[in-house]
Amino acid sequence: MAAASARQVNIAIIGAGGVGKCFLSQLEQLAARRPDPKLVLTYICTSKKALYSTDHVAISIGSVTSALASSQQPPLALPKLADFLGTSGSKTVLVDNTSSQDVADAYPLFLSRGISIVTPNKKAFSGSYKLWQDIFAAAAQSGAKVYHESSVGAGLPVISTLKDLVETGDEVTKIEGVFSGTMSFLFNSFAPTSGSGGQWSAEVKKAKELGYTEPDPRDDLNGLDVARKLTILARLAGLPVESPTAFPVQSLIPKELESVASGDEFLEKLPAFDAQMEETKAAAEKEGKVVRFVGSIDVATKQVKVGLEKFDLSHPIAALKGSDNIISFYTKRYGSNPLIIQGAGAGGDVTAMGVTSDLLKVLGQIA
Amino acid sequence: MAAASARQVNIAIIGAGGVGKCFLSQLEQLAARRPDPKLVLTYICTSKKALYSTDHVAISIGSVTSALASSQQPPLALPKLADFLGTSGSKTVLVDNTSSQDVADAYPLFLSRGISIVTPNKKAFSGSYKLWQDIFAAAAQSGAKVYHESSVGAGLPVISTLKDLVETGDEVTKIEGVFSGTMSFLFNSFAPTSGSGGQWSAEVKKAKELGYTEPDPRDDLNGLDVARKLTILARLAGLPVESPTAFPVQSLIPKELESVASGDEFLEKLPAFDAQMEETKAAAEKEGKVVRFVGSIDVATKQVKVGLEKFDLSHPIAALKGSDNIISFYTKRYGSNPLIIQGAGAGGDVTAMGVTSDLLKVLGQIA
């Protein structure tokens, strides 16, 4: 079993945005540090442009960004890309750094061609249950690997831990946590464990200014992002959740503002609804508690839900800081005190870190 | 790459005590759930007895305990065991469920024969730095794998997380935490964040009665167990720590009681020294803090230390419950808020879980 001369694994990347750029930087370092297997970038594209050559010549990782900017090649259509990668003669890992449903829908195709996938893209694992089944069936059939640590909690070891619990035969009874950096920041500022906190609409505005929200904050406040993460964890825990809209998800968008034209108009009109959130906060305070936006999965009763809950000041969920995520796994083996993972659950570098560590896991198995 | 007919991996186990029994139960379930690769137990021994046949016939996992009890076979000497396992013709994983230094010293031999190792045994990774180097050199040379998640924090994903951080190129600046379930229990009861807590000697006695300490509680109070775990983490973070006695470790055994004959005599005489601990507690309280027994690694200044520290009541280390461990990783990517892992860090089932998940990782790579 002595290591032979360096083996080669081809890497193809879709997406070169925030996470994509951080991943490229980590990949460049990784390729420099670890000569075996030799990592060869053979394809990279954004939604408009691509870099590749028909004979799979290595693309220099260090100069990808400028080369992409000046490229005249359009991206390959996904079925063509599967052909291109599947006929290279080398083992190949596709890194999907997009949040595209189209790319996600093509995972079964790539996997069936023996192409492994690592990705932070939530869409593949939180869309229809049929797609989930197709993905893992294709992987099982071909032996290709699919890893998606960063689809929940960015680089925090959430999915790997849940898989370890399940695969070693523990019985996960409940999963609960704060799964959104945006929601964490908003509630840690709006309803802190000490001090009175800010006004709801002002905190939302501040979060947007700090870059903690989507361009339209309603895309965070509708709870769908958290629902997608819960869907992924629930499925890994064994519940065949049909979709992220198949369970109760509380939206923090006032009904009246659901259809206003823009995020800016939404922010302008939000102060008129501060009284509602103030009431929720006061009700919690009366019980000596604080309000938090959490997701929970009760595996025994098969109940998944997302929304506001009250927590004692000494509860780890109440004590969260900044925009951190926290995820508690209650299991038979761990008993009354859960296994807890906590830390930054968003950001380019830590999201890319989850993708890179997934890539290392795949390389350990296929190379 | 389609899965062929079930491949076989041989399993050899040393140790059938508390963790060993839990592991056997998890292995039996695992073998039943996952037909590929086929897991075949070919050797198991305690310090006195063994079960094996020269032609490597499978041992029934379900009836191992009773078969071992009535066995007349003595265990093979470790070099003979390496020969036995190395000539089976099948890939083999050795599971060391002991805390034996002798077995640990033989890891380079097993690894050089291509035999992978999974273990909760701290001795191999926290002994001399030379042994550490020999182990990983032997593994690199033969391609055999060595995993030891449960050597720190039992089944908590501590080592895998640290490895992921390092291997993906993050810069770990500091690691800090409560690494001993015994010390956690003692200080959470002696100096709780609310209420006045018990007397030190009474808490030590209670911990012993509850089975939270070693038979002689001094084996917990001397800090060496924590020092061993710190040694492992420091080395993984890149510091070539020579041994667990190469850095400051505060012992909580009063000098006068270091040489009393028995743990019972120690417990009997400990109340006379309660005033010392009471003073330490009062000094922390004066600052609005609580005292905890922690280990820390400052990677930049290369300082490793184990001992008493004071923490604000709102600090996650102060807020720990029961006998939980907590480990905080401060890194460049994670910024000011650390990545935190928390939960039970001792106990047969959760320790065995770390061993079983290590075994799954090895199987994914060698089978």
XYZ file of C-alpha atoms in Angstrom, chain A residues 1-3 26 29-30 33-34 91 114 140-144 153-157 161 164-170 314 316 321-324 333-334 337-344 349-350 353 356-357 360-361 364-365, chain B residues 1-3 26 29-30 33-34 91 114 140-144 153-157 161 164-170 314 316 321-324 333-334 337-344 349-350 353 356-357 360-361 364-365:
106
model
C 0.000 0.000 0.000
C 3.001 2.350 -0.221
C 2.166 5.601 -1.994
C -8.115 27.478 -0.014
C -3.052 26.478 -0.709
C -4.190 22.881 -0.466
C 0.664 21.742 0.513
C -0.428 18.286 -0.596
C -11.424 10.795 -11.113
C -19.022 8.702 -11.259
C -24.716 4.529 -4.060
C -24.955 3.015 -7.523
C -21.800 4.572 -8.979
C -19.668 4.815 -5.837
C -19.262 8.575 -6.315
C -24.053 26.113 9.702
C -21.322 26.793 7.118
C -18.048 25.137 8.208
C -19.342 24.108 11.658
C -19.220 20.308 11.945
C -21.626 15.084 13.595
C -21.634 10.083 12.935
C -24.398 9.876 15.546
C -26.778 8.125 13.152
C -24.219 5.819 11.526
C -22.799 4.611 14.846
C -26.311 3.658 15.964
C -27.179 6.450 18.381
C -29.167 30.620 31.337
C -27.185 28.227 25.751
C -23.294 36.021 20.878
C -23.078 38.145 17.725
C -24.272 36.285 14.664
C -23.255 32.817 15.890
C -26.350 8.189 24.371
C -25.825 11.831 25.330
C -27.293 17.283 28.259
C -27.100 17.677 24.480
C -24.029 17.619 22.248
C -23.687 21.278 21.248
C -21.873 22.879 18.298
C -21.570 26.663 18.257
C -19.836 29.377 16.255
C -19.996 31.432 13.075
C -14.122 31.807 4.559
C -15.886 29.489 7.005
C -13.741 25.746 4.803
C -12.590 22.222 1.425
C -12.856 19.761 4.311
C -10.460 16.281 1.660
C -12.914 13.610 2.826
C -9.388 10.267 1.117
C -11.975 7.874 -0.290
C -16.752 1.981 -9.530
C -19.965 0.026 -8.936
C -19.872 -1.917 -5.687
C -21.957 -0.956 18.441
C -25.161 -3.432 15.181
C -22.892 -1.940 12.546
C -26.676 -2.819 9.252
C -23.855 -2.568 6.716
C -7.242 -5.611 5.249
C -0.375 -2.119 6.978
C 2.377 7.528 6.010
C 4.820 4.936 4.776
C 2.406 1.978 4.651
C -0.834 3.804 3.878
C -2.474 2.358 7.003
C -13.562 14.509 24.786
C -14.764 10.941 24.090
C -17.149 10.949 21.095
C -17.330 14.741 20.818
C -15.989 15.818 17.413
C -12.723 19.438 13.946
C -10.342 19.993 9.543
C -9.330 23.493 10.676
C -5.628 22.755 10.235
C -5.900 20.772 7.000
C -8.072 23.380 5.279
C -5.461 26.028 6.105
C -7.081 27.909 8.981
C -21.662 34.681 31.323
C -19.576 29.489 28.229
C -23.552 21.797 33.236
C -23.077 18.448 34.997
C -19.926 16.669 33.900
C -19.884 18.120 30.373
C -11.285 32.448 10.150
C -13.641 32.257 13.125
C -16.154 34.211 18.639
C -14.674 30.713 18.871
C -15.977 27.480 17.369
C -17.302 25.629 20.420
C -17.981 21.919 20.967
C -19.766 20.910 24.141
C -21.293 17.807 25.724
C -20.517 14.599 27.598
C -21.231 4.582 25.113
C -20.053 7.997 23.908
C -19.139 6.014 19.586
C -16.978 3.361 15.930
C -17.112 6.568 13.889
C -16.283 4.016 9.692
C -13.823 6.661 8.481
C -14.379 4.452 3.864
C -10.719 4.829 2.974
